[in-house]
């Protein structure tokens, strides 16, 4: 079996740390495909600096070789890393590049991925109508192609959009459909992501028992492959759940742990949301000065991203807490 095939199998099985170790052991002999796979593994592990370096290396190599497929995939990865770091203009530019290359090469799968990612940029930037249109385009393409992983991810994103708009029935339908698709894949990190969406929706509907059950089911999936971003997100949600249940010390501990992990990963959006959990927990504990410091950190991150909805929601929670 070639190194490339080994890397693919390890990533498909969610063994991202093993995939990165295998790549490093053969670094001098690596092909561009191996570099792209290693960048993918680094992203799942929350090692964004490494992921950017590898994806940029692949992008430069593919540009020199006029490799349209490699260019498309490396632009897709670079867009994802820029998005997680809160660099939305860069993310949109890379995703648009991937979209143009997908259309040029008639790659329907990459076109669907680009539509989903451009929708996420529009969503975070407050352009909800554009986001819905692009998500629906991506979902239709994934369903036509029979791509369960893509349908699951886009369904999760649509559910988030519906939830933020207060359309809880539509959000629930999207979450459950996404979970059906996710369970058909071997991607346990994806299953954890969809279950985290189910948990957050349940909290919004004040169904705390369902939220707790979803988080409990999600954790072993995230832990199985060491999916660092998924684990940090689960800790954030565990903190929110503890806060809702009045377990204030536990809420702060989970929030702080998730905030630290998001900071190490360079995930600006998640860092801002985790700082919000810390702020609300500390305020409820009577530690106003510390809480206010976290509140300001959270608002700075969320406003810088253009995430007006999240910033305003946190401000309301802070004022009413």
PDB file of C-alpha atoms in Angstrom:
ATOM      1  CA  UNK A   1       0.000   0.000   0.000  1.00  0.00           C
ATOM      2  CA  UNK A   2       1.337   3.462  -0.895  1.00  0.00           C
ATOM      3  CA  UNK A   3       1.802   6.210   1.686  1.00  0.00           C
ATOM      4  CA  UNK A   4      -0.982   8.181  -0.015  1.00  0.00           C
ATOM      5  CA  UNK A   5      -3.444   5.313   0.376  1.00  0.00           C
ATOM      6  CA  UNK A   6      -2.388   4.829   3.989  1.00  0.00           C
ATOM      7  CA  UNK A   7      -3.029   8.500   4.722  1.00  0.00           C
ATOM      8  CA  UNK A   8      -6.446   8.339   3.085  1.00  0.00           C
ATOM      9  CA  UNK A   9      -7.433   5.296   5.113  1.00  0.00           C
ATOM     10  CA  UNK A  10      -6.250   6.831   8.387  1.00  0.00           C
ATOM     11  CA  UNK A  11      -8.135  10.085   7.722  1.00  0.00           C
ATOM     12  CA  UNK A  12     -11.284   8.223   6.644  1.00  0.00           C
ATOM     13  CA  UNK A  13     -11.088   6.314   9.951  1.00  0.00           C
ATOM     14  CA  UNK A  14     -10.705   9.560  11.917  1.00  0.00           C
ATOM     15  CA  UNK A  15      -7.139   8.683  12.993  1.00  0.00           C
ATOM     16  CA  UNK A  16      -5.764  12.140  12.333  1.00  0.00           C
ATOM     17  CA  UNK A  17      -2.795  12.024  14.714  1.00  0.00           C
ATOM     18  CA  UNK A  18      -1.623   8.742  13.186  1.00  0.00           C
ATOM     19  CA  UNK A  19      -2.039  10.189   9.694  1.00  0.00           C
ATOM     20  CA  UNK A  20       0.104  13.198  10.541  1.00  0.00           C
ATOM     21  CA  UNK A  21       2.789  10.991  12.110  1.00  0.00           C
ATOM     22  CA  UNK A  22       2.839   8.770   9.004  1.00  0.00           C
ATOM     23  CA  UNK A  23       3.202  11.816   6.776  1.00  0.00           C
ATOM     24  CA  UNK A  24       6.091  13.167   8.854  1.00  0.00           C
ATOM     25  CA  UNK A  25       7.889   9.838   8.674  1.00  0.00           C
ATOM     26  CA  UNK A  26       7.890  10.084   4.861  1.00  0.00           C
ATOM     27  CA  UNK A  27       8.159  13.856   4.532  1.00  0.00           C
ATOM     28  CA  UNK A  28      11.108  13.826   2.114  1.00  0.00           C
ATOM     29  CA  UNK A  29       9.277  11.539  -0.308  1.00  0.00           C
ATOM     30  CA  UNK A  30       5.871  13.203  -0.043  1.00  0.00           C
ATOM     31  CA  UNK A  31       3.831  13.935  -3.142  1.00  0.00           C
ATOM     32  CA  UNK A  32       1.496  16.948  -3.361  1.00  0.00           C
ATOM     33  CA  UNK A  33      -1.450  14.662  -2.599  1.00  0.00           C
ATOM     34  CA  UNK A  34       0.244  13.626   0.647  1.00  0.00           C
ATOM     35  CA  UNK A  35       0.743  17.267   1.632  1.00  0.00           C
ATOM     36  CA  UNK A  36      -2.955  17.975   1.048  1.00  0.00           C
ATOM     37  CA  UNK A  37      -3.951  14.974   3.157  1.00  0.00           C
ATOM     38  CA  UNK A  38      -1.577  16.027   5.942  1.00  0.00           C
ATOM     39  CA  UNK A  39      -3.073  19.536   5.882  1.00  0.00           C
ATOM     40  CA  UNK A  40      -6.535  17.981   6.255  1.00  0.00           C
ATOM     41  CA  UNK A  41      -5.387  15.948   9.260  1.00  0.00           C
ATOM     42  CA  UNK A  42      -3.787  19.017  10.848  1.00  0.00           C
ATOM     43  CA  UNK A  43      -7.065  20.893  10.546  1.00  0.00           C
ATOM     44  CA  UNK A  44      -8.965  18.159  12.381  1.00  0.00           C
ATOM     45  CA  UNK A  45      -6.368  18.268  15.153  1.00  0.00           C
ATOM     46  CA  UNK A  46      -6.740  22.040  15.536  1.00  0.00           C
ATOM     47  CA  UNK A  47      -3.137  22.622  14.395  1.00  0.00           C
ATOM     48  CA  UNK A  48      -4.033  25.576  12.191  1.00  0.00           C
ATOM     49  CA  UNK A  49      -0.500  26.968  11.738  1.00  0.00           C
ATOM     50  CA  UNK A  50       0.701  23.618  10.426  1.00  0.00           C
ATOM     51  CA  UNK A  51      -2.405  23.227   8.288  1.00  0.00           C
ATOM     52  CA  UNK A  52      -1.918  26.658   6.690  1.00  0.00           C
ATOM     53  CA  UNK A  53       1.763  25.951   6.025  1.00  0.00           C
ATOM     54  CA  UNK A  54       1.020  22.616   4.352  1.00  0.00           C
ATOM     55  CA  UNK A  55      -1.935  23.914   2.333  1.00  0.00           C
ATOM     56  CA  UNK A  56       0.100  26.932   1.160  1.00  0.00           C
ATOM     57  CA  UNK A  57       2.948  24.609   0.147  1.00  0.00           C
ATOM     58  CA  UNK A  58       0.525  22.494  -1.876  1.00  0.00           C
ATOM     59  CA  UNK A  59      -1.080  25.596  -3.415  1.00  0.00           C
ATOM     60  CA  UNK A  60       2.297  26.921  -4.592  1.00  0.00           C
ATOM     61  CA  UNK A  61       3.290  23.529  -5.994  1.00  0.00           C
ATOM     62  CA  UNK A  62      -0.003  23.127  -7.838  1.00  0.00           C
ATOM     63  CA  UNK A  63       0.254  26.646  -9.266  1.00  0.00           C
ATOM     64  CA  UNK A  64       3.701  25.861 -10.660  1.00  0.00           C
ATOM     65  CA  UNK A  65       2.440  22.598 -12.171  1.00  0.00           C
ATOM     66  CA  UNK A  66      -0.867  24.069 -13.428  1.00  0.00           C
ATOM     67  CA  UNK A  67      -2.611  21.323 -11.438  1.00  0.00           C
ATOM     68  CA  UNK A  68      -6.218  22.528 -11.378  1.00  0.00           C
ATOM     69  CA  UNK A  69      -7.463  19.760  -9.089  1.00  0.00           C
ATOM     70  CA  UNK A  70      -4.736  20.372  -6.518  1.00  0.00           C
ATOM     71  CA  UNK A  71      -5.218  24.128  -6.741  1.00  0.00           C
ATOM     72  CA  UNK A  72      -8.918  23.716  -6.094  1.00  0.00           C
ATOM     73  CA  UNK A  73      -8.386  21.505  -3.057  1.00  0.00           C
ATOM     74  CA  UNK A  74      -5.609  23.624  -1.561  1.00  0.00           C
ATOM     75  CA  UNK A  75      -7.704  26.794  -2.001  1.00  0.00           C
ATOM     76  CA  UNK A  76     -10.567  24.992  -0.244  1.00  0.00           C
ATOM     77  CA  UNK A  77      -8.292  24.143   2.708  1.00  0.00           C
ATOM     78  CA  UNK A  78      -6.778  27.620   2.901  1.00  0.00           C
ATOM     79  CA  UNK A  79     -10.274  29.099   2.922  1.00  0.00           C
ATOM     80  CA  UNK A  80     -11.274  26.842   5.802  1.00  0.00           C
ATOM     81  CA  UNK A  81      -8.233  27.799   7.857  1.00  0.00           C
ATOM     82  CA  UNK A  82      -8.796  31.508   7.171  1.00  0.00           C
ATOM     83  CA  UNK A  83     -12.437  31.134   8.231  1.00  0.00           C
ATOM     84  CA  UNK A  84     -11.503  29.550  11.562  1.00  0.00           C
ATOM     85  CA  UNK A  85      -9.042  32.369  12.209  1.00  0.00           C
ATOM     86  CA  UNK A  86     -11.730  34.952  11.527  1.00  0.00           C
ATOM     87  CA  UNK A  87     -10.191  36.247   8.296  1.00  0.00           C
ATOM     88  CA  UNK A  88     -13.449  36.294   6.395  1.00  0.00           C
ATOM     89  CA  UNK A  89     -12.237  38.296   3.386  1.00  0.00           C
ATOM     90  CA  UNK A  90      -9.398  35.819   2.838  1.00  0.00           C
ATOM     91  CA  UNK A  91     -11.761  32.899   3.371  1.00  0.00           C
ATOM     92  CA  UNK A  92     -14.226  34.243   0.809  1.00  0.00           C
ATOM     93  CA  UNK A  93     -11.428  34.832  -1.706  1.00  0.00           C
ATOM     94  CA  UNK A  94     -10.096  31.271  -1.380  1.00  0.00           C
ATOM     95  CA  UNK A  95     -13.560  29.690  -1.442  1.00  0.00           C
ATOM     96  CA  UNK A  96     -14.429  31.747  -4.534  1.00  0.00           C
ATOM     97  CA  UNK A  97     -11.218  30.544  -6.188  1.00  0.00           C
ATOM     98  CA  UNK A  98     -12.159  26.949  -5.418  1.00  0.00           C
ATOM     99  CA  UNK A  99     -15.662  27.584  -6.778  1.00  0.00           C
ATOM    100  CA  UNK A 100     -14.354  29.031 -10.066  1.00  0.00           C
ATOM    101  CA  UNK A 101     -11.970  26.101 -10.514  1.00  0.00           C
ATOM    102  CA  UNK A 102     -14.774  23.640  -9.754  1.00  0.00           C
ATOM    103  CA  UNK A 103     -16.978  25.188 -12.441  1.00  0.00           C
ATOM    104  CA  UNK A 104     -14.076  25.249 -14.897  1.00  0.00           C
ATOM    105  CA  UNK A 105     -13.317  21.566 -14.327  1.00  0.00           C
ATOM    106  CA  UNK A 106     -17.012  20.590 -13.963  1.00  0.00           C
ATOM    107  CA  UNK A 107     -16.372  19.144 -10.521  1.00  0.00           C
ATOM    108  CA  UNK A 108     -19.848  19.035  -8.995  1.00  0.00           C
ATOM    109  CA  UNK A 109     -18.630  17.808  -5.601  1.00  0.00           C
ATOM    110  CA  UNK A 110     -16.164  20.650  -5.135  1.00  0.00           C
ATOM    111  CA  UNK A 111     -18.782  23.124  -6.381  1.00  0.00           C
ATOM    112  CA  UNK A 112     -21.099  21.900  -3.603  1.00  0.00           C
ATOM    113  CA  UNK A 113     -18.332  22.234  -0.998  1.00  0.00           C
ATOM    114  CA  UNK A 114     -17.582  25.774  -2.177  1.00  0.00           C
ATOM    115  CA  UNK A 115     -21.258  26.753  -2.039  1.00  0.00           C
ATOM    116  CA  UNK A 116     -21.489  25.434   1.531  1.00  0.00           C
ATOM    117  CA  UNK A 117     -18.370  27.317   2.596  1.00  0.00           C
ATOM    118  CA  UNK A 118     -19.348  30.564   0.909  1.00  0.00           C
ATOM    119  CA  UNK A 119     -22.698  30.233   2.679  1.00  0.00           C
ATOM    120  CA  UNK A 120     -20.898  29.993   6.025  1.00  0.00           C
ATOM    121  CA  UNK A 121     -18.995  33.209   5.281  1.00  0.00           C
ATOM    122  CA  UNK A 122     -22.258  34.934   4.332  1.00  0.00           C
ATOM    123  CA  UNK A 123     -23.955  33.581   7.475  1.00  0.00           C
ATOM    124  CA  UNK A 124     -21.251  34.820   9.821  1.00  0.00           C
ATOM    125  CA  UNK A 125     -21.252  38.180   8.055  1.00  0.00           C
ATOM    126  CA  UNK A 126     -24.995  38.609   8.611  1.00  0.00           C
ATOM    127  CA  UNK A 127     -26.072  37.970   4.991  1.00  0.00           C
ATOM    128  CA  UNK A 128     -28.706  35.393   5.904  1.00  0.00           C
ATOM    129  CA  UNK A 129     -30.592  35.376   2.601  1.00  0.00           C
ATOM    130  CA  UNK A 130     -27.388  34.664   0.654  1.00  0.00           C
ATOM    131  CA  UNK A 131     -26.462  31.989   3.182  1.00  0.00           C
ATOM    132  CA  UNK A 132     -29.813  30.173   2.846  1.00  0.00           C
ATOM    133  CA  UNK A 133     -29.634  30.251  -0.959  1.00  0.00           C
ATOM    134  CA  UNK A 134     -26.075  28.859  -1.022  1.00  0.00           C
ATOM    135  CA  UNK A 135     -26.743  26.217   1.645  1.00  0.00           C
ATOM    136  CA  UNK A 136     -29.791  24.994  -0.251  1.00  0.00           C
ATOM    137  CA  UNK A 137     -27.777  24.826  -3.480  1.00  0.00           C
ATOM    138  CA  UNK A 138     -25.048  22.825  -1.725  1.00  0.00           C
ATOM    139  CA  UNK A 139     -27.530  20.473  -0.043  1.00  0.00           C
ATOM    140  CA  UNK A 140     -29.351  19.764  -3.302  1.00  0.00           C
ATOM    141  CA  UNK A 141     -26.031  18.955  -4.995  1.00  0.00           C
ATOM    142  CA  UNK A 142     -24.903  16.648  -2.180  1.00  0.00           C
ATOM    143  CA  UNK A 143     -28.209  14.776  -2.238  1.00  0.00           C
ATOM    144  CA  UNK A 144     -28.005  14.405  -6.013  1.00  0.00           C
ATOM    145  CA  UNK A 145     -24.439  13.086  -5.721  1.00  0.00           C
ATOM    146  CA  UNK A 146     -25.286  10.764  -2.830  1.00  0.00           C
ATOM    147  CA  UNK A 147     -22.645  12.400  -0.621  1.00  0.00           C
ATOM    148  CA  UNK A 148     -23.762  11.745   2.953  1.00  0.00           C
ATOM    149  CA  UNK A 149     -20.898  13.638   4.622  1.00  0.00           C
ATOM    150  CA  UNK A 150     -21.591  16.777   2.619  1.00  0.00           C
ATOM    151  CA  UNK A 151     -25.347  16.528   3.179  1.00  0.00           C
ATOM    152  CA  UNK A 152     -24.754  16.128   6.920  1.00  0.00           C
ATOM    153  CA  UNK A 153     -22.446  19.141   7.219  1.00  0.00           C
ATOM    154  CA  UNK A 154     -24.661  21.424   5.150  1.00  0.00           C
ATOM    155  CA  UNK A 155     -27.773  20.228   6.974  1.00  0.00           C
ATOM    156  CA  UNK A 156     -26.066  21.082  10.258  1.00  0.00           C
ATOM    157  CA  UNK A 157     -25.261  24.561   8.962  1.00  0.00           C
ATOM    158  CA  UNK A 158     -28.832  25.106   7.789  1.00  0.00           C
ATOM    159  CA  UNK A 159     -30.099  24.014  11.197  1.00  0.00           C
ATOM    160  CA  UNK A 160     -27.864  26.603  12.848  1.00  0.00           C
ATOM    161  CA  UNK A 161     -29.244  29.311  10.587  1.00  0.00           C
ATOM    162  CA  UNK A 162     -32.840  28.284  11.317  1.00  0.00           C
ATOM    163  CA  UNK A 163     -32.131  28.117  15.064  1.00  0.00           C
ATOM    164  CA  UNK A 164     -30.702  31.625  15.150  1.00  0.00           C
ATOM    165  CA  UNK A 165     -33.802  32.886  13.317  1.00  0.00           C
ATOM    166  CA  UNK A 166     -36.015  31.245  15.943  1.00  0.00           C
ATOM    167  CA  UNK A 167     -37.402  28.690  13.473  1.00  0.00           C
ATOM    168  CA  UNK A 168     -37.004  25.770  15.848  1.00  0.00           C
ATOM    169  CA  UNK A 169     -39.174  23.240  13.989  1.00  0.00           C
ATOM    170  CA  UNK A 170     -37.237  23.767  10.755  1.00  0.00           C
ATOM    171  CA  UNK A 171     -33.979  23.576  12.720  1.00  0.00           C
ATOM    172  CA  UNK A 172     -35.009  20.281  14.319  1.00  0.00           C
ATOM    173  CA  UNK A 173     -35.926  18.774  10.954  1.00  0.00           C
ATOM    174  CA  UNK A 174     -32.561  19.827   9.516  1.00  0.00           C
ATOM    175  CA  UNK A 175     -30.620  18.450  12.510  1.00  0.00           C
ATOM    176  CA  UNK A 176     -32.310  15.050  12.439  1.00  0.00           C
ATOM    177  CA  UNK A 177     -31.907  14.714   8.661  1.00  0.00           C
ATOM    178  CA  UNK A 178     -28.230  15.683   8.999  1.00  0.00           C
ATOM    179  CA  UNK A 179     -27.736  13.066  11.712  1.00  0.00           C
ATOM    180  CA  UNK A 180     -29.188  10.344   9.469  1.00  0.00           C
ATOM    181  CA  UNK A 181     -26.635  11.238   6.793  1.00  0.00           C
ATOM    182  CA  UNK A 182     -23.767  11.522   9.289  1.00  0.00           C
ATOM    183  CA  UNK A 183     -24.431   8.061  10.730  1.00  0.00           C
ATOM    184  CA  UNK A 184     -24.027   6.584   7.246  1.00  0.00           C
ATOM    185  CA  UNK A 185     -20.415   7.753   7.183  1.00  0.00           C
ATOM    186  CA  UNK A 186     -17.361   6.595   9.139  1.00  0.00           C
ATOM    187  CA  UNK A 187     -16.571  10.186  10.192  1.00  0.00           C
ATOM    188  CA  UNK A 188     -17.060  10.176  13.952  1.00  0.00           C
ATOM    189  CA  UNK A 189     -16.022  13.825  14.213  1.00  0.00           C
ATOM    190  CA  UNK A 190     -18.884  14.709  11.877  1.00  0.00           C
ATOM    191  CA  UNK A 191     -21.329  12.700  13.987  1.00  0.00           C
ATOM    192  CA  UNK A 192     -20.092  14.593  17.066  1.00  0.00           C
ATOM    193  CA  UNK A 193     -20.641  17.897  15.258  1.00  0.00           C
ATOM    194  CA  UNK A 194     -24.255  17.084  14.377  1.00  0.00           C
ATOM    195  CA  UNK A 195     -24.972  15.851  17.906  1.00  0.00           C
ATOM    196  CA  UNK A 196     -23.569  19.106  19.286  1.00  0.00           C
ATOM    197  CA  UNK A 197     -26.061  20.918  17.065  1.00  0.00           C
ATOM    198  CA  UNK A 198     -28.866  18.758  18.456  1.00  0.00           C
ATOM    199  CA  UNK A 199     -27.712  19.612  21.987  1.00  0.00           C
ATOM    200  CA  UNK A 200     -27.595  23.361  21.375  1.00  0.00           C
ATOM    201  CA  UNK A 201     -31.021  23.359  19.763  1.00  0.00           C
ATOM    202  CA  UNK A 202     -32.401  21.417  22.734  1.00  0.00           C
ATOM    203  CA  UNK A 203     -30.977  24.041  25.094  1.00  0.00           C
ATOM    204  CA  UNK A 204     -32.644  26.791  23.077  1.00  0.00           C
ATOM    205  CA  UNK A 205     -35.937  24.905  23.541  1.00  0.00           C
ATOM    206  CA  UNK A 206     -35.221  24.458  27.265  1.00  0.00           C
ATOM    207  CA  UNK A 207     -35.037  20.677  26.888  1.00  0.00           C
ATOM    208  CA  UNK A 208     -31.953  20.209  29.055  1.00  0.00           C
ATOM    209  CA  UNK A 209     -32.233  16.427  29.398  1.00  0.00           C
ATOM    210  CA  UNK A 210     -32.125  15.963  25.621  1.00  0.00           C
ATOM    211  CA  UNK A 211     -29.176  18.349  25.439  1.00  0.00           C
ATOM    212  CA  UNK A 212     -27.291  16.370  28.078  1.00  0.00           C
ATOM    213  CA  UNK A 213     -27.976  13.070  26.320  1.00  0.00           C
ATOM    214  CA  UNK A 214     -26.765  14.463  22.975  1.00  0.00           C
ATOM    215  CA  UNK A 215     -23.521  15.745  24.517  1.00  0.00           C
ATOM    216  CA  UNK A 216     -22.914  12.421  26.260  1.00  0.00           C
ATOM    217  CA  UNK A 217     -23.372  10.576  22.972  1.00  0.00           C
ATOM    218  CA  UNK A 218     -21.177  13.025  21.075  1.00  0.00           C
ATOM    219  CA  UNK A 219     -18.094  12.959  23.315  1.00  0.00           C
ATOM    220  CA  UNK A 220     -16.795   9.426  22.574  1.00  0.00           C
ATOM    221  CA  UNK A 221     -17.158  10.159  18.850  1.00  0.00           C
ATOM    222  CA  UNK A 222     -15.013  13.295  19.157  1.00  0.00           C
ATOM    223  CA  UNK A 223     -12.505  11.602  21.443  1.00  0.00           C
ATOM    224  CA  UNK A 224     -12.023   8.603  19.147  1.00  0.00           C
ATOM    225  CA  UNK A 225      -9.965  10.545  16.625  1.00  0.00           C
ATOM    226  CA  UNK A 226      -8.686  13.295  18.885  1.00  0.00           C
ATOM    227  CA  UNK A 227     -10.790  15.883  17.017  1.00  0.00           C
ATOM    228  CA  UNK A 228      -9.622  18.948  18.971  1.00  0.00           C
ATOM    229  CA  UNK A 229     -12.094  21.534  17.581  1.00  0.00           C
ATOM    230  CA  UNK A 230     -15.027  19.164  18.189  1.00  0.00           C
ATOM    231  CA  UNK A 231     -13.879  18.511  21.774  1.00  0.00           C
ATOM    232  CA  UNK A 232     -13.532  22.228  22.483  1.00  0.00           C
ATOM    233  CA  UNK A 233     -17.029  22.833  21.111  1.00  0.00           C
ATOM    234  CA  UNK A 234     -18.416  20.071  23.319  1.00  0.00           C
ATOM    235  CA  UNK A 235     -16.750  21.618  26.381  1.00  0.00           C
ATOM    236  CA  UNK A 236     -18.310  24.990  25.465  1.00  0.00           C
ATOM    237  CA  UNK A 237     -21.750  23.426  25.241  1.00  0.00           C
ATOM    238  CA  UNK A 238     -21.181  21.476  28.454  1.00  0.00           C
ATOM    239  CA  UNK A 239     -20.414  24.820  30.087  1.00  0.00           C
ATOM    240  CA  UNK A 240     -23.617  26.378  28.738  1.00  0.00           C
ATOM    241  CA  UNK A 241     -25.611  23.396  29.957  1.00  0.00           C
ATOM    242  CA  UNK A 242     -24.036  23.579  33.422  1.00  0.00           C
ATOM    243  CA  UNK A 243     -24.833  27.301  33.512  1.00  0.00           C
ATOM    244  CA  UNK A 244     -28.479  26.603  32.652  1.00  0.00           C
ATOM    245  CA  UNK A 245     -28.640  24.002  35.415  1.00  0.00           C
ATOM    246  CA  UNK A 246     -27.088  26.377  37.949  1.00  0.00           C
ATOM    247  CA  UNK A 247     -23.806  24.449  38.281  1.00  0.00           C
ATOM    248  CA  UNK A 248     -21.781  27.625  38.131  1.00  0.00           C
ATOM    249  CA  UNK A 249     -18.298  26.389  39.062  1.00  0.00           C
ATOM    250  CA  UNK A 250     -18.599  23.548  36.563  1.00  0.00           C
ATOM    251  CA  UNK A 251     -19.851  25.976  33.910  1.00  0.00           C
ATOM    252  CA  UNK A 252     -16.819  28.203  34.401  1.00  0.00           C
ATOM    253  CA  UNK A 253     -14.387  25.264  34.355  1.00  0.00           C
ATOM    254  CA  UNK A 254     -15.786  23.893  31.091  1.00  0.00           C
ATOM    255  CA  UNK A 255     -15.902  27.369  29.542  1.00  0.00           C
ATOM    256  CA  UNK A 256     -12.320  28.139  30.571  1.00  0.00           C
ATOM    257  CA  UNK A 257     -11.032  24.801  29.271  1.00  0.00           C
ATOM    258  CA  UNK A 258     -12.767  25.321  25.921  1.00  0.00           C
ATOM    259  CA  UNK A 259     -11.593  28.949  25.719  1.00  0.00           C
ATOM    260  CA  UNK A 260      -7.969  27.921  26.261  1.00  0.00           C
ATOM    261  CA  UNK A 261      -8.217  25.155  23.634  1.00  0.00           C
ATOM    262  CA  UNK A 262      -9.805  27.499  21.081  1.00  0.00           C
ATOM    263  CA  UNK A 263      -7.043  30.039  21.705  1.00  0.00           C
ATOM    264  CA  UNK A 264      -4.333  27.434  21.101  1.00  0.00           C
ATOM    265  CA  UNK A 265      -6.079  26.359  17.905  1.00  0.00           C
ATOM    266  CA  UNK A 266      -6.484  29.940  16.702  1.00  0.00           C
ATOM    267  CA  UNK A 267     -10.237  29.449  16.273  1.00  0.00           C
ATOM    268  CA  UNK A 268     -11.448  33.021  16.763  1.00  0.00           C
ATOM    269  CA  UNK A 269     -15.198  32.355  16.630  1.00  0.00           C
ATOM    270  CA  UNK A 270     -15.054  29.499  19.110  1.00  0.00           C
ATOM    271  CA  UNK A 271     -12.729  31.500  21.362  1.00  0.00           C
ATOM    272  CA  UNK A 272     -15.257  34.346  21.462  1.00  0.00           C
ATOM    273  CA  UNK A 273     -18.175  32.058  22.250  1.00  0.00           C
ATOM    274  CA  UNK A 274     -16.208  30.275  25.007  1.00  0.00           C
ATOM    275  CA  UNK A 275     -15.215  33.612  26.536  1.00  0.00           C
ATOM    276  CA  UNK A 276     -18.929  34.375  26.682  1.00  0.00           C
ATOM    277  CA  UNK A 277     -19.577  31.225  28.732  1.00  0.00           C
ATOM    278  CA  UNK A 278     -16.780  32.242  31.115  1.00  0.00           C
ATOM    279  CA  UNK A 279     -18.194  35.763  31.419  1.00  0.00           C
ATOM    280  CA  UNK A 280     -21.720  34.632  32.274  1.00  0.00           C
ATOM    281  CA  UNK A 281     -20.492  31.982  34.717  1.00  0.00           C
ATOM    282  CA  UNK A 282     -18.234  34.406  36.569  1.00  0.00           C
ATOM    283  CA  UNK A 283     -20.975  37.026  36.779  1.00  0.00           C
ATOM    284  CA  UNK A 284     -23.352  34.447  38.248  1.00  0.00           C
ATOM    285  CA  UNK A 285     -20.649  33.526  40.765  1.00  0.00           C
ATOM    286  CA  UNK A 286     -20.411  37.177  41.837  1.00  0.00           C
ATOM    287  CA  UNK A 287     -16.952  37.644  40.282  1.00  0.00           C
ATOM    288  CA  UNK A 288     -17.996  40.701  38.303  1.00  0.00           C
ATOM    289  CA  UNK A 289     -14.596  42.166  37.425  1.00  0.00           C
ATOM    290  CA  UNK A 290     -13.280  38.868  36.039  1.00  0.00           C
ATOM    291  CA  UNK A 291     -16.552  38.242  34.255  1.00  0.00           C
ATOM    292  CA  UNK A 292     -16.524  41.668  32.649  1.00  0.00           C
ATOM    293  CA  UNK A 293     -13.016  41.045  31.363  1.00  0.00           C
ATOM    294  CA  UNK A 294     -14.173  37.875  29.616  1.00  0.00           C
ATOM    295  CA  UNK A 295     -17.276  39.677  28.338  1.00  0.00           C
ATOM    296  CA  UNK A 296     -15.082  42.314  26.666  1.00  0.00           C
ATOM    297  CA  UNK A 297     -12.834  39.624  25.174  1.00  0.00           C
ATOM    298  CA  UNK A 298     -15.854  37.813  23.779  1.00  0.00           C
ATOM    299  CA  UNK A 299     -17.388  40.937  22.287  1.00  0.00           C
ATOM    300  CA  UNK A 300     -14.087  41.958  20.721  1.00  0.00           C
ATOM    301  CA  UNK A 301     -13.773  38.582  18.986  1.00  0.00           C
ATOM    302  CA  UNK A 302     -17.393  38.412  17.833  1.00  0.00           C
ATOM    303  CA  UNK A 303     -17.575  42.018  16.615  1.00  0.00           C
ATOM    304  CA  UNK A 304     -14.275  41.655  14.750  1.00  0.00           C
ATOM    305  CA  UNK A 305     -15.777  38.683  12.908  1.00  0.00           C
ATOM    306  CA  UNK A 306     -18.897  40.632  12.030  1.00  0.00           C
ATOM    307  CA  UNK A 307     -20.990  38.144  14.005  1.00  0.00           C
ATOM    308  CA  UNK A 308     -23.596  40.674  15.073  1.00  0.00           C
ATOM    309  CA  UNK A 309     -26.158  38.052  16.110  1.00  0.00           C
ATOM    310  CA  UNK A 310     -23.812  36.354  18.567  1.00  0.00           C
ATOM    311  CA  UNK A 311     -22.485  39.642  19.951  1.00  0.00           C
ATOM    312  CA  UNK A 312     -25.991  40.991  20.535  1.00  0.00           C
ATOM    313  CA  UNK A 313     -27.190  37.746  22.114  1.00  0.00           C
ATOM    314  CA  UNK A 314     -24.267  37.747  24.546  1.00  0.00           C
ATOM    315  CA  UNK A 315     -24.934  41.401  25.399  1.00  0.00           C
ATOM    316  CA  UNK A 316     -28.559  40.538  26.213  1.00  0.00           C
ATOM    317  CA  UNK A 317     -27.516  37.549  28.336  1.00  0.00           C
ATOM    318  CA  UNK A 318     -24.938  39.660  30.173  1.00  0.00           C
ATOM    319  CA  UNK A 319     -27.440  42.434  30.861  1.00  0.00           C
ATOM    320  CA  UNK A 320     -30.159  40.070  32.079  1.00  0.00           C
ATOM    321  CA  UNK A 321     -27.915  37.639  33.933  1.00  0.00           C
TER     322      UNK A 321
END
